[in-house]
mmCIF file with all atom_site columns, C-alpha atoms in Angstrom:
data_model
loop_
_atom_site.group_PDB
_atom_site.id
_atom_site.type_symbol
_atom_site.label_atom_id
_atom_site.label_alt_id
_atom_site.label_comp_id
_atom_site.label_asym_id
_atom_site.label_entity_id
_atom_site.label_seq_id
_atom_site.pdbx_PDB_ins_code
_atom_site.Cartn_x
_atom_site.Cartn_y
_atom_site.Cartn_z
_atom_site.occupancy
_atom_site.B_iso_or_equiv
_atom_site.pdbx_formal_charge
_atom_site.auth_seq_id
_atom_site.auth_comp_id
_atom_site.auth_asym_id
_atom_site.auth_atom_id
_atom_site.pdbx_PDB_model_num
ATOM 1   C CA . MET A 1 1   ? -10.073 59.652 14.765  1.00 0.00 ? 846  MET A CA 1
ATOM 2   C CA . PHE A 1 2   ? -9.498  61.780 11.771  1.00 0.00 ? 847  PHE A CA 1
ATOM 3   C CA . GLU A 1 3   ? -7.496  63.867 13.868  1.00 0.00 ? 848  GLU A CA 1
ATOM 4   C CA . LEU A 1 4   ? -5.195  60.986 14.908  1.00 0.00 ? 849  LEU A CA 1
ATOM 5   C CA . LEU A 1 5   ? -4.911  59.725 11.273  1.00 0.00 ? 850  LEU A CA 1
ATOM 6   C CA . ASN A 1 6   ? -3.681  63.528 9.622   1.00 0.00 ? 851  ASN A CA 1
ATOM 7   C CA . LYS A 1 7   ? -1.414  63.378 12.585  1.00 0.00 ? 852  LYS A CA 1
ATOM 8   C CA . GLY A 1 8   ? 0.053   60.496 11.774  1.00 0.00 ? 853  GLY A CA 1
ATOM 9   C CA . GLY A 1 9   ? 1.047   61.580 7.949   1.00 0.00 ? 854  GLY A CA 1
ATOM 10  C CA . TRP A 1 10  ? -0.047  59.616 4.994   1.00 0.00 ? 855  TRP A CA 1
ATOM 11  C CA . VAL A 1 11  ? 1.386   56.191 6.538   1.00 0.00 ? 856  VAL A CA 1
ATOM 12  C CA . MET A 1 12  ? -1.592  56.095 8.542   1.00 0.00 ? 857  MET A CA 1
ATOM 13  C CA . TYR A 1 13  ? -4.200  56.227 5.420   1.00 0.00 ? 858  TYR A CA 1
ATOM 14  C CA . TRP A 1 14  ? -2.144  52.545 4.261   1.00 0.00 ? 859  TRP A CA 1
ATOM 15  C CA . ILE A 1 15  ? -2.047  51.229 7.772   1.00 0.00 ? 860  ILE A CA 1
ATOM 16  C CA . LEU A 1 16  ? -6.280  52.446 7.578   1.00 0.00 ? 861  LEU A CA 1
ATOM 17  C CA . GLY A 1 17  ? -6.353  50.366 4.112   1.00 0.00 ? 862  GLY A CA 1
ATOM 18  C CA . CYS A 1 18  ? -4.813  47.226 5.263   1.00 0.00 ? 863  CYS A CA 1
ATOM 19  C CA . SER A 1 19  ? -6.895  46.922 8.394   1.00 0.00 ? 864  SER A CA 1
ATOM 20  C CA . VAL A 1 20  ? -10.107 47.980 5.899   1.00 0.00 ? 865  VAL A CA 1
ATOM 21  C CA . LEU A 1 21  ? -9.141  44.953 3.853   1.00 0.00 ? 866  LEU A CA 1
ATOM 22  C CA . GLY A 1 22  ? -7.811  42.451 6.193   1.00 0.00 ? 867  GLY A CA 1
ATOM 23  C CA . PHE A 1 23  ? -11.114 42.864 8.673   1.00 0.00 ? 868  PHE A CA 1
ATOM 24  C CA . ALA A 1 24  ? -13.248 41.751 4.418   1.00 0.00 ? 869  ALA A CA 1
ATOM 25  C CA . ILE A 1 25  ? -11.440 38.752 4.174   1.00 0.00 ? 870  ILE A CA 1
ATOM 26  C CA . VAL A 1 26  ? -11.701 37.396 8.163   1.00 0.00 ? 871  VAL A CA 1
ATOM 27  C CA . LEU A 1 27  ? -15.220 38.558 7.410   1.00 0.00 ? 872  LEU A CA 1
ATOM 28  C CA . GLU A 1 28  ? -15.261 36.388 4.505   1.00 0.00 ? 873  GLU A CA 1
ATOM 29  C CA . ARG A 1 29  ? -13.406 33.677 5.589   1.00 0.00 ? 874  ARG A CA 1
ATOM 30  C CA . PHE A 1 30  ? -15.647 33.407 8.820   1.00 0.00 ? 875  PHE A CA 1
ATOM 31  C CA . ILE A 1 31  ? -18.694 33.274 6.656   1.00 0.00 ? 876  ILE A CA 1
ATOM 32  C CA . TYR A 1 32  ? -17.110 30.455 3.884   1.00 0.00 ? 877  TYR A CA 1
ATOM 33  C CA . PHE A 1 33  ? -15.952 28.423 7.122   1.00 0.00 ? 878  PHE A CA 1
ATOM 34  C CA . TYR A 1 34  ? -18.934 28.734 9.221   1.00 0.00 ? 879  TYR A CA 1
ATOM 35  C CA . TRP A 1 35  ? -20.998 27.574 5.800   1.00 0.00 ? 880  TRP A CA 1
ATOM 36  C CA . THR A 1 36  ? -18.780 24.614 4.764   1.00 0.00 ? 881  THR A CA 1
ATOM 37  C CA . GLY A 1 37  ? -18.549 23.486 8.388   1.00 0.00 ? 882  GLY A CA 1
ATOM 38  C CA . GLU A 1 38  ? -19.267 19.538 9.298   1.00 0.00 ? 883  GLU A CA 1
ATOM 39  C CA . ASN A 1 39  ? -19.467 17.890 12.163  1.00 0.00 ? 884  ASN A CA 1
ATOM 40  C CA . TYR A 1 40  ? -17.463 15.613 11.272  1.00 0.00 ? 885  TYR A CA 1
ATOM 41  C CA . LYS A 1 41  ? -18.279 12.491 14.388  1.00 0.00 ? 886  LYS A CA 1
ATOM 42  C CA . LYS A 1 42  ? -22.062 13.339 12.926  1.00 0.00 ? 887  LYS A CA 1
ATOM 43  C CA . PHE A 1 43  ? -21.359 13.388 9.221   1.00 0.00 ? 888  PHE A CA 1
ATOM 44  C CA . LEU A 1 44  ? -19.592 9.805  9.787   1.00 0.00 ? 889  LEU A CA 1
ATOM 45  C CA . ARG A 1 45  ? -21.927 7.987  11.965  1.00 0.00 ? 890  ARG A CA 1
ATOM 46  C CA . ARG A 1 46  ? -25.107 9.293  9.648   1.00 0.00 ? 891  ARG A CA 1
ATOM 47  C CA . ILE A 1 47  ? -23.361 7.616  6.523   1.00 0.00 ? 892  ILE A CA 1
ATOM 48  C CA . ARG A 1 48  ? -21.887 4.857  7.853   1.00 0.00 ? 893  ARG A CA 1
ATOM 49  C CA . GLN A 1 49  ? -26.127 4.117  9.072   1.00 0.00 ? 894  GLN A CA 1
ATOM 50  C CA . PHE A 1 50  ? -27.012 4.693  5.469   1.00 0.00 ? 895  PHE A CA 1
ATOM 51  C CA . ILE A 1 51  ? -24.480 2.367  4.471   1.00 0.00 ? 896  ILE A CA 1
ATOM 52  C CA . LEU A 1 52  ? -25.151 -0.386 6.656   1.00 0.00 ? 897  LEU A CA 1
ATOM 53  C CA . GLN A 1 53  ? -28.485 -0.194 5.372   1.00 0.00 ? 898  GLN A CA 1
ATOM 54  C CA . ASN A 1 54  ? -27.950 0.073  1.936   1.00 0.00 ? 899  ASN A CA 1
ATOM 55  C CA . ASN A 1 55  ? -29.428 3.089  1.562   1.00 0.00 ? 900  ASN A CA 1
ATOM 56  C CA . ILE A 1 56  ? -26.947 4.423  -1.108  1.00 0.00 ? 901  ILE A CA 1
ATOM 57  C CA . LYS A 1 57  ? -29.883 6.668  -2.539  1.00 0.00 ? 902  LYS A CA 1
ATOM 58  C CA . GLY A 1 58  ? -30.554 7.778  1.588   1.00 0.00 ? 903  GLY A CA 1
ATOM 59  C CA . PHE A 1 59  ? -26.191 8.688  1.845   1.00 0.00 ? 904  PHE A CA 1
ATOM 60  C CA . VAL A 1 60  ? -26.597 10.715 -1.681  1.00 0.00 ? 905  VAL A CA 1
ATOM 61  C CA . GLU A 1 61  ? -29.427 13.241 -0.282  1.00 0.00 ? 906  GLU A CA 1
ATOM 62  C CA . TYR A 1 62  ? -28.218 13.427 2.677   1.00 0.00 ? 907  TYR A CA 1
ATOM 63  C CA . ALA A 1 63  ? -24.837 14.528 1.225   1.00 0.00 ? 908  ALA A CA 1
ATOM 64  C CA . ARG A 1 64  ? -26.609 16.869 -1.437  1.00 0.00 ? 909  ARG A CA 1
ATOM 65  C CA . ASN A 1 65  ? -28.050 18.688 1.205   1.00 0.00 ? 910  ASN A CA 1
ATOM 66  C CA . LYS A 1 66  ? -25.233 19.429 2.711   1.00 0.00 ? 911  LYS A CA 1
ATOM 67  C CA . HIS A 1 67  ? -22.780 22.059 2.046   1.00 0.00 ? 912  HIS A CA 1
ATOM 68  C CA . SER A 1 68  ? -19.496 21.115 3.262   1.00 0.00 ? 913  SER A CA 1
ATOM 69  C CA . ASN A 1 69  ? -15.816 20.292 2.034   1.00 0.00 ? 914  ASN A CA 1
ATOM 70  C CA . LEU A 1 70  ? -17.249 16.599 3.710   1.00 0.00 ? 915  LEU A CA 1
ATOM 71  C CA . SER A 1 71  ? -19.905 16.001 2.117   1.00 0.00 ? 916  SER A CA 1
ATOM 72  C CA . ARG A 1 72  ? -19.133 17.195 -1.733  1.00 0.00 ? 917  ARG A CA 1
ATOM 73  C CA . LEU A 1 73  ? -16.170 15.136 -1.387  1.00 0.00 ? 918  LEU A CA 1
ATOM 74  C CA . SER A 1 74  ? -18.429 12.206 -0.569  1.00 0.00 ? 919  SER A CA 1
ATOM 75  C CA . ILE A 1 75  ? -20.507 12.689 -3.386  1.00 0.00 ? 920  ILE A CA 1
ATOM 76  C CA . VAL A 1 76  ? -17.817 12.155 -5.903  1.00 0.00 ? 921  VAL A CA 1
ATOM 77  C CA . TYR A 1 77  ? -16.245 9.357  -4.234  1.00 0.00 ? 922  TYR A CA 1
ATOM 78  C CA . LEU A 1 78  ? -19.725 7.579  -4.423  1.00 0.00 ? 923  LEU A CA 1
ATOM 79  C CA . ARG A 1 79  ? -19.887 8.725  -8.255  1.00 0.00 ? 924  ARG A CA 1
ATOM 80  C CA . ASN A 1 80  ? -16.121 7.281  -8.833  1.00 0.00 ? 925  ASN A CA 1
ATOM 81  C CA . LEU A 1 81  ? -16.706 4.417  -6.725  1.00 0.00 ? 926  LEU A CA 1
ATOM 82  C CA . LYS A 1 82  ? -16.700 1.517  -9.678  1.00 0.00 ? 927  LYS A CA 1
ATOM 83  C CA . ARG A 1 83  ? -13.589 3.547  -11.372 1.00 0.00 ? 928  ARG A CA 1
ATOM 84  C CA . ASN A 1 84  ? -10.000 1.683  -11.244 1.00 0.00 ? 929  ASN A CA 1
ATOM 85  C CA . ASP A 1 85  ? -7.997  2.427  -8.171  1.00 0.00 ? 930  ASP A CA 1
ATOM 86  C CA . GLU A 1 86  ? -5.656  4.746  -9.748  1.00 0.00 ? 931  GLU A CA 1
ATOM 87  C CA . VAL A 1 87  ? -8.567  7.016  -11.198 1.00 0.00 ? 932  VAL A CA 1
ATOM 88  C CA . PHE A 1 88  ? -10.672 6.509  -8.541  1.00 0.00 ? 933  PHE A CA 1
ATOM 89  C CA . SER A 1 89  ? -7.447  7.776  -6.131  1.00 0.00 ? 934  SER A CA 1
ATOM 90  C CA . ASP A 1 90  ? -6.809  10.656 -9.078  1.00 0.00 ? 935  ASP A CA 1
ATOM 91  C CA . ILE A 1 91  ? -9.897  12.232 -9.059  1.00 0.00 ? 936  ILE A CA 1
ATOM 92  C CA . LEU A 1 92  ? -10.323 12.341 -5.314  1.00 0.00 ? 937  LEU A CA 1
ATOM 93  C CA . HIS A 1 93  ? -7.126  13.817 -5.009  1.00 0.00 ? 938  HIS A CA 1
ATOM 94  C CA . ARG A 1 94  ? -7.797  16.572 -7.715  1.00 0.00 ? 939  ARG A CA 1
ATOM 95  C CA . VAL A 1 95  ? -11.074 17.140 -5.380  1.00 0.00 ? 940  VAL A CA 1
ATOM 96  C CA . GLY A 1 96  ? -9.343  16.781 -2.209  1.00 0.00 ? 941  GLY A CA 1
ATOM 97  C CA . SER A 1 97  ? -7.163  19.410 -3.340  1.00 0.00 ? 942  SER A CA 1
ATOM 98  C CA . GLN A 1 98  ? -9.532  21.801 -5.133  1.00 0.00 ? 943  GLN A CA 1
ATOM 99  C CA . GLU A 1 99  ? -11.138 21.646 -1.453  1.00 0.00 ? 944  GLU A CA 1
ATOM 100 C CA . ILE A 1 100 ? -8.265  22.994 0.113   1.00 0.00 ? 945  ILE A CA 1
ATOM 101 C CA . SER A 1 101 ? -7.487  24.961 -2.130  1.00 0.00 ? 946  SER A CA 1
ATOM 102 C CA . ALA A 1 102 ? -11.060 27.252 -1.136  1.00 0.00 ? 947  ALA A CA 1
ATOM 103 C CA . LEU A 1 103 ? -9.789  26.684 2.269   1.00 0.00 ? 948  LEU A CA 1
ATOM 104 C CA . GLU A 1 104 ? -6.823  28.835 2.482   1.00 0.00 ? 949  GLU A CA 1
ATOM 105 C CA . GLN A 1 105 ? -7.724  31.143 -0.070  1.00 0.00 ? 950  GLN A CA 1
ATOM 106 C CA . ARG A 1 106 ? -7.065  34.441 0.559   1.00 0.00 ? 951  ARG A CA 1
ATOM 107 C CA . LEU A 1 107 ? -5.064  33.341 3.921   1.00 0.00 ? 952  LEU A CA 1
ATOM 108 C CA . GLY A 1 108 ? -1.668  34.074 2.152   1.00 0.00 ? 953  GLY A CA 1
ATOM 109 C CA . LEU A 1 109 ? -2.875  37.865 1.654   1.00 0.00 ? 954  LEU A CA 1
ATOM 110 C CA . LEU A 1 110 ? -3.700  38.041 5.236   1.00 0.00 ? 955  LEU A CA 1
ATOM 111 C CA . SER A 1 111 ? -0.516  37.338 6.524   1.00 0.00 ? 956  SER A CA 1
ATOM 112 C CA . ILE A 1 112 ? 0.813   39.802 4.183   1.00 0.00 ? 957  ILE A CA 1
ATOM 113 C CA . ILE A 1 113 ? -1.858  42.352 6.091   1.00 0.00 ? 958  ILE A CA 1
ATOM 114 C CA . GLY A 1 114 ? -0.365  40.730 9.434   1.00 0.00 ? 959  GLY A CA 1
ATOM 115 C CA . HIS A 1 115 ? 3.280   41.309 8.397   1.00 0.00 ? 960  HIS A CA 1
ATOM 116 C CA . LEU A 1 116 ? 3.452   44.599 6.408   1.00 0.00 ? 961  LEU A CA 1
ATOM 117 C CA . SER A 1 117 ? 1.283   46.777 9.251   1.00 0.00 ? 962  SER A CA 1
ATOM 118 C CA . PRO A 1 118 ? 3.420   46.767 11.831  1.00 0.00 ? 963  PRO A CA 1
ATOM 119 C CA . LEU A 1 119 ? 6.601   47.603 9.566   1.00 0.00 ? 964  LEU A CA 1
ATOM 120 C CA . LEU A 1 120 ? 4.284   50.602 7.775   1.00 0.00 ? 965  LEU A CA 1
ATOM 121 C CA . GLY A 1 121 ? 3.473   51.661 11.481  1.00 0.00 ? 966  GLY A CA 1
ATOM 122 C CA . LEU A 1 122 ? 7.715   51.595 12.180  1.00 0.00 ? 967  LEU A CA 1
ATOM 123 C CA . PHE A 1 123 ? 8.428   53.100 8.669   1.00 0.00 ? 968  PHE A CA 1
ATOM 124 C CA . GLY A 1 124 ? 6.137   56.283 9.858   1.00 0.00 ? 969  GLY A CA 1
ATOM 125 C CA . THR A 1 125 ? 7.597   56.490 13.152  1.00 0.00 ? 970  THR A CA 1
ATOM 126 C CA . VAL A 1 126 ? 11.036  56.562 11.942  1.00 0.00 ? 971  VAL A CA 1
ATOM 127 C CA . LEU A 1 127 ? 9.563   59.129 9.221   1.00 0.00 ? 972  LEU A CA 1
ATOM 128 C CA . GLY A 1 128 ? 8.228   60.922 11.644  1.00 0.00 ? 973  GLY A CA 1
ATOM 129 C CA . MET A 1 129 ? 11.012  61.011 13.837  1.00 0.00 ? 974  MET A CA 1
ATOM 130 C CA . ILE A 1 130 ? 13.076  62.342 11.080  1.00 0.00 ? 975  ILE A CA 1
ATOM 131 C CA . GLY A 1 131 ? 11.160  65.200 11.114  1.00 0.00 ? 976  GLY A CA 1
ATOM 132 C CA . CYS A 1 132 ? 11.856  65.909 14.939  1.00 0.00 ? 977  CYS A CA 1
ATOM 133 C CA . PHE A 1 133 ? 15.243  65.771 14.344  1.00 0.00 ? 978  PHE A CA 1
ATOM 134 C CA . GLN A 1 134 ? 15.331  68.028 11.332  1.00 0.00 ? 979  GLN A CA 1
ATOM 135 C CA . LYS A 1 135 ? 13.282  70.941 13.271  1.00 0.00 ? 980  LYS A CA 1
ATOM 136 C CA . ILE A 1 136 ? 15.956  70.519 16.048  1.00 0.00 ? 981  ILE A CA 1
ATOM 137 C CA . GLU A 1 137 ? 18.536  70.899 14.104  1.00 0.00 ? 982  GLU A CA 1
ATOM 138 C CA . ALA A 1 138 ? 17.029  73.751 12.601  1.00 0.00 ? 983  ALA A CA 1
ATOM 139 C CA . LEU A 1 139 ? 16.349  75.185 15.554  1.00 0.00 ? 984  LEU A CA 1
ATOM 140 C CA . GLY A 1 140 ? 20.235  75.036 16.819  1.00 0.00 ? 985  GLY A CA 1
ATOM 141 C CA . GLY A 1 141 ? 19.327  72.537 19.121  1.00 0.00 ? 986  GLY A CA 1
ATOM 142 C CA . GLN A 1 142 ? 17.427  74.362 21.459  1.00 0.00 ? 987  GLN A CA 1
ATOM 143 C CA . VAL A 1 143 ? 14.221  73.374 21.405  1.00 0.00 ? 988  VAL A CA 1
ATOM 144 C CA . ASP A 1 144 ? 11.263  73.137 24.187  1.00 0.00 ? 989  ASP A CA 1
ATOM 145 C CA . VAL A 1 145 ? 11.139  69.800 25.603  1.00 0.00 ? 990  VAL A CA 1
ATOM 146 C CA . HIS A 1 146 ? 7.449   69.696 25.526  1.00 0.00 ? 991  HIS A CA 1
ATOM 147 C CA . ILE A 1 147 ? 7.417   70.463 21.549  1.00 0.00 ? 992  ILE A CA 1
ATOM 148 C CA . LEU A 1 148 ? 9.713   67.776 21.573  1.00 0.00 ? 993  LEU A CA 1
ATOM 149 C CA . ALA A 1 149 ? 7.561   65.143 23.596  1.00 0.00 ? 994  ALA A CA 1
ATOM 150 C CA . GLY A 1 150 ? 4.751   66.011 21.168  1.00 0.00 ? 995  GLY A CA 1
ATOM 151 C CA . GLY A 1 151 ? 6.327   65.309 18.055  1.00 0.00 ? 996  GLY A CA 1
ATOM 152 C CA . ILE A 1 152 ? 8.299   62.038 19.462  1.00 0.00 ? 997  ILE A CA 1
ATOM 153 C CA . TRP A 1 153 ? 3.925   60.674 20.802  1.00 0.00 ? 998  TRP A CA 1
ATOM 154 C CA . VAL A 1 154 ? 2.856   61.733 17.169  1.00 0.00 ? 999  VAL A CA 1
ATOM 155 C CA . ALA A 1 155 ? 5.531   59.721 15.545  1.00 0.00 ? 1000 ALA A CA 1
ATOM 156 C CA . LEU A 1 156 ? 4.431   56.319 17.704  1.00 0.00 ? 1001 LEU A CA 1
ATOM 157 C CA . LEU A 1 157 ? 1.180   57.085 16.612  1.00 0.00 ? 1002 LEU A CA 1
ATOM 158 C CA . THR A 1 158 ? 1.559   55.111 13.303  1.00 0.00 ? 1003 THR A CA 1
ATOM 159 C CA . THR A 1 159 ? 3.823   52.000 15.369  1.00 0.00 ? 1004 THR A CA 1
ATOM 160 C CA . VAL A 1 160 ? 0.371   51.534 17.162  1.00 0.00 ? 1005 VAL A CA 1
ATOM 161 C CA . PHE A 1 161 ? -2.286  51.824 14.882  1.00 0.00 ? 1006 PHE A CA 1
ATOM 162 C CA . GLY A 1 162 ? 0.437   49.707 12.873  1.00 0.00 ? 1007 GLY A CA 1
ATOM 163 C CA . LEU A 1 163 ? 0.229   46.931 15.801  1.00 0.00 ? 1008 LEU A CA 1
ATOM 164 C CA . ILE A 1 164 ? -3.342  47.329 16.508  1.00 0.00 ? 1009 ILE A CA 1
ATOM 165 C CA . VAL A 1 165 ? -4.164  46.304 12.869  1.00 0.00 ? 1010 VAL A CA 1
ATOM 166 C CA . ALA A 1 166 ? -1.328  43.443 13.149  1.00 0.00 ? 1011 ALA A CA 1
ATOM 167 C CA . MET A 1 167 ? -2.568  41.195 16.234  1.00 0.00 ? 1012 MET A CA 1
ATOM 168 C CA . PRO A 1 168 ? -6.319  40.549 15.188  1.00 0.00 ? 1013 PRO A CA 1
ATOM 169 C CA . VAL A 1 169 ? -4.804  39.899 12.152  1.00 0.00 ? 1014 VAL A CA 1
ATOM 170 C CA . ILE A 1 170 ? -2.524  37.335 12.478  1.00 0.00 ? 1015 ILE A CA 1
ATOM 171 C CA . VAL A 1 171 ? -4.715  36.333 15.534  1.00 0.00 ? 1016 VAL A CA 1
ATOM 172 C CA . ALA A 1 172 ? -7.428  35.331 12.492  1.00 0.00 ? 1017 ALA A CA 1
ATOM 173 C CA . HIS A 1 173 ? -4.475  34.002 9.914   1.00 0.00 ? 1018 HIS A CA 1
ATOM 174 C CA . HIS A 1 174 ? -3.488  30.957 12.316  1.00 0.00 ? 1019 HIS A CA 1
ATOM 175 C CA . TYR A 1 175 ? -7.056  30.527 13.669  1.00 0.00 ? 1020 TYR A CA 1
ATOM 176 C CA . PHE A 1 176 ? -7.914  29.632 9.582   1.00 0.00 ? 1021 PHE A CA 1
ATOM 177 C CA . GLU A 1 177 ? -5.035  28.161 9.062   1.00 0.00 ? 1022 GLU A CA 1
ATOM 178 C CA . ILE A 1 178 ? -5.494  25.144 11.680  1.00 0.00 ? 1023 ILE A CA 1
ATOM 179 C CA . GLY A 1 179 ? -9.322  25.305 10.611  1.00 0.00 ? 1024 GLY A CA 1
ATOM 180 C CA . ALA A 1 180 ? -8.198  24.047 7.000   1.00 0.00 ? 1025 ALA A CA 1
ATOM 181 C CA . THR A 1 181 ? -5.053  21.404 8.595   1.00 0.00 ? 1026 THR A CA 1
ATOM 182 C CA . LYS A 1 182 ? -7.953  20.222 10.443  1.00 0.00 ? 1027 LYS A CA 1
ATOM 183 C CA . ARG A 1 183 ? -10.389 20.152 7.041   1.00 0.00 ? 1028 ARG A CA 1
ATOM 184 C CA . ALA A 1 184 ? -7.663  18.516 5.136   1.00 0.00 ? 1029 ALA A CA 1
ATOM 185 C CA . ASN A 1 185 ? -7.305  15.492 7.990   1.00 0.00 ? 1030 ASN A CA 1
ATOM 186 C CA . GLN A 1 186 ? -10.607 15.340 8.383   1.00 0.00 ? 1031 GLN A CA 1
ATOM 187 C CA . MET A 1 187 ? -11.109 14.487 4.829   1.00 0.00 ? 1032 MET A CA 1
ATOM 188 C CA . GLN A 1 188 ? -8.500  12.179 4.437   1.00 0.00 ? 1033 GLN A CA 1
ATOM 189 C CA . TYR A 1 189 ? -10.221 10.124 7.296   1.00 0.00 ? 1034 TYR A CA 1
ATOM 190 C CA . LEU A 1 190 ? -13.438 10.250 5.271   1.00 0.00 ? 1035 LEU A CA 1
ATOM 191 C CA . ILE A 1 191 ? -11.597 8.670  2.594   1.00 0.00 ? 1036 ILE A CA 1
ATOM 192 C CA . SER A 1 192 ? -9.987  5.642  4.614   1.00 0.00 ? 1037 SER A CA 1
ATOM 193 C CA . GLU A 1 193 ? -13.362 5.300  6.873   1.00 0.00 ? 1038 GLU A CA 1
ATOM 194 C CA . LEU A 1 194 ? -14.887 4.901  3.214   1.00 0.00 ? 1039 LEU A CA 1
ATOM 195 C CA . ASN A 1 195 ? -13.029 2.760  2.059   1.00 0.00 ? 1040 ASN A CA 1
ATOM 196 C CA . GLN A 1 196 ? -13.716 0.359  4.741   1.00 0.00 ? 1041 GLN A CA 1
ATOM 197 C CA . MET A 1 197 ? -17.054 0.425  5.055   1.00 0.00 ? 1042 MET A CA 1
ATOM 198 C CA . PHE A 1 198 ? -17.656 -0.102 1.215   1.00 0.00 ? 1043 PHE A CA 1
ATOM 199 C CA . ASN A 1 199 ? -15.114 -3.143 1.440   1.00 0.00 ? 1044 ASN A CA 1
ATOM 200 C CA . LEU A 1 200 ? -17.199 -4.914 4.416   1.00 0.00 ? 1045 LEU A CA 1
ATOM 201 C CA . HIS A 1 201 ? -20.150 -4.093 2.157   1.00 0.00 ? 1046 HIS A CA 1
ATOM 202 C CA . GLN A 1 202 ? -19.789 -5.265 -0.556  1.00 0.00 ? 1047 GLN A CA 1
ATOM 203 C CA . ALA A 1 203 ? -23.826 -4.646 -1.201  1.00 0.00 ? 1048 ALA A CA 1
ATOM 204 C CA . ALA A 1 204 ? -24.166 -0.857 -0.472  1.00 0.00 ? 1049 ALA A CA 1
ATOM 205 C CA . ARG A 1 205 ? -20.923 -1.131 -3.146  1.00 0.00 ? 1050 ARG A CA 1
ATOM 206 C CA . ASN A 1 206 ? -22.753 -3.424 -5.836  1.00 0.00 ? 1051 ASN A CA 1
ATOM 207 C CA . ILE A 1 207 ? -25.630 -1.033 -5.875  1.00 0.00 ? 1052 ILE A CA 1
ATOM 208 C CA . ALA A 1 208 ? -23.971 2.587  -5.342  1.00 0.00 ? 1053 ALA A CA 1
ATOM 209 C CA . ASP A 1 209 ? -23.429 3.347  -9.262  1.00 0.00 ? 1054 ASP A CA 1
ATOM 210 C CA . ASP A 1 210 ? -27.579 2.696  -9.303  1.00 0.00 ? 1055 ASP A CA 1
ATOM 211 C CA . ALA A 1 211 ? -28.710 5.009  -6.458  1.00 0.00 ? 1056 ALA A CA 1
ATOM 212 C CA . ILE A 1 212 ? -26.613 8.607  -7.824  1.00 0.00 ? 1057 ILE A CA 1
ATOM 213 C CA . LEU A 1 213 ? -29.423 10.719 -8.704  1.00 0.00 ? 1058 LEU A CA 1
ATOM 214 C CA . PRO A 1 214 ? -29.527 11.932 -12.430 1.00 0.00 ? 1059 PRO A CA 1
ATOM 215 C CA . GLU A 1 215 ? -28.634 15.509 -11.235 1.00 0.00 ? 1060 GLU A CA 1
ATOM 216 C CA . ASP A 1 216 ? -25.497 14.314 -9.860  1.00 0.00 ? 1061 ASP A CA 1
ATOM 217 C CA . ALA A 1 217 ? -24.522 12.842 -12.487 1.00 0.00 ? 1062 ALA A CA 1
ATOM 218 C CA . ASN A 1 218 ? -24.282 16.326 -14.257 1.00 0.00 ? 1063 ASN A CA 1
ATOM 219 C CA . GLU A 1 219 ? -23.267 17.920 -11.756 1.00 0.00 ? 1064 GLU A CA 1
ATOM 220 C CA . TYR A 1 220 ? -20.000 15.652 -11.486 1.00 0.00 ? 1065 TYR A CA 1
ATOM 221 C CA . ALA A 1 221 ? -19.532 14.619 -15.046 1.00 0.00 ? 1066 ALA A CA 1
ATOM 222 C CA . ALA A 1 222 ? -16.848 16.989 -15.208 1.00 0.00 ? 1067 ALA A CA 1
ATOM 223 C CA . VAL A 1 223 ? -14.627 15.840 -12.049 1.00 0.00 ? 1068 VAL A CA 1
ATOM 224 C CA . SER A 1 224 ? -15.164 12.547 -13.195 1.00 0.00 ? 1069 SER A CA 1
ATOM 225 C CA . ALA A 1 225 ? -14.393 12.764 -17.001 1.00 0.00 ? 1070 ALA A CA 1
ATOM 226 C CA . GLN A 1 226 ? -10.818 14.556 -15.773 1.00 0.00 ? 1071 GLN A CA 1
#
């Protein structure tokens, strides 16, 4: 491996750096998406049961034990349920935007790596080919075919390595991008579902504020105050 890196020249080390950074971002995003993941249908079915039973405290406890974007949004929803419509919508919009930003974090850098790696590979190949033709010119055009072929395949190494890095990075980027879009849609659906459920079950709405646990009030006071 190190022999191939040395043959490919300094550009190979730039590509290697892109591969290490890309792998680190993919791993971090995978852990984050897994940690904050939630089965939307199961979550919705469970909170619907709590609301039908007017068990808002159970709703809050259930949501607080989760780490998902949906659970955080649902607690903020409950915490600000009795605010006027304009403030309520503004708070939910900002919290939703924060959750989406967290989901899309570092995806832009991942996209840059996916597009830059093959370009670096092509750049390294062009430099290698220029070196080959310089040698041919220096020898007056008299060069052994085997030597020429050896120079060409070494020059092509950077293109190969650039593509090897770019392909999985681009696939991962699209995977996370689709995942972020899906979760953004789920958060919108959740707000719509909660609006409908609380409008239908006024009794649950009336006791919602009293059911928020003290620690929740501290945790979401900053959001509510914005």
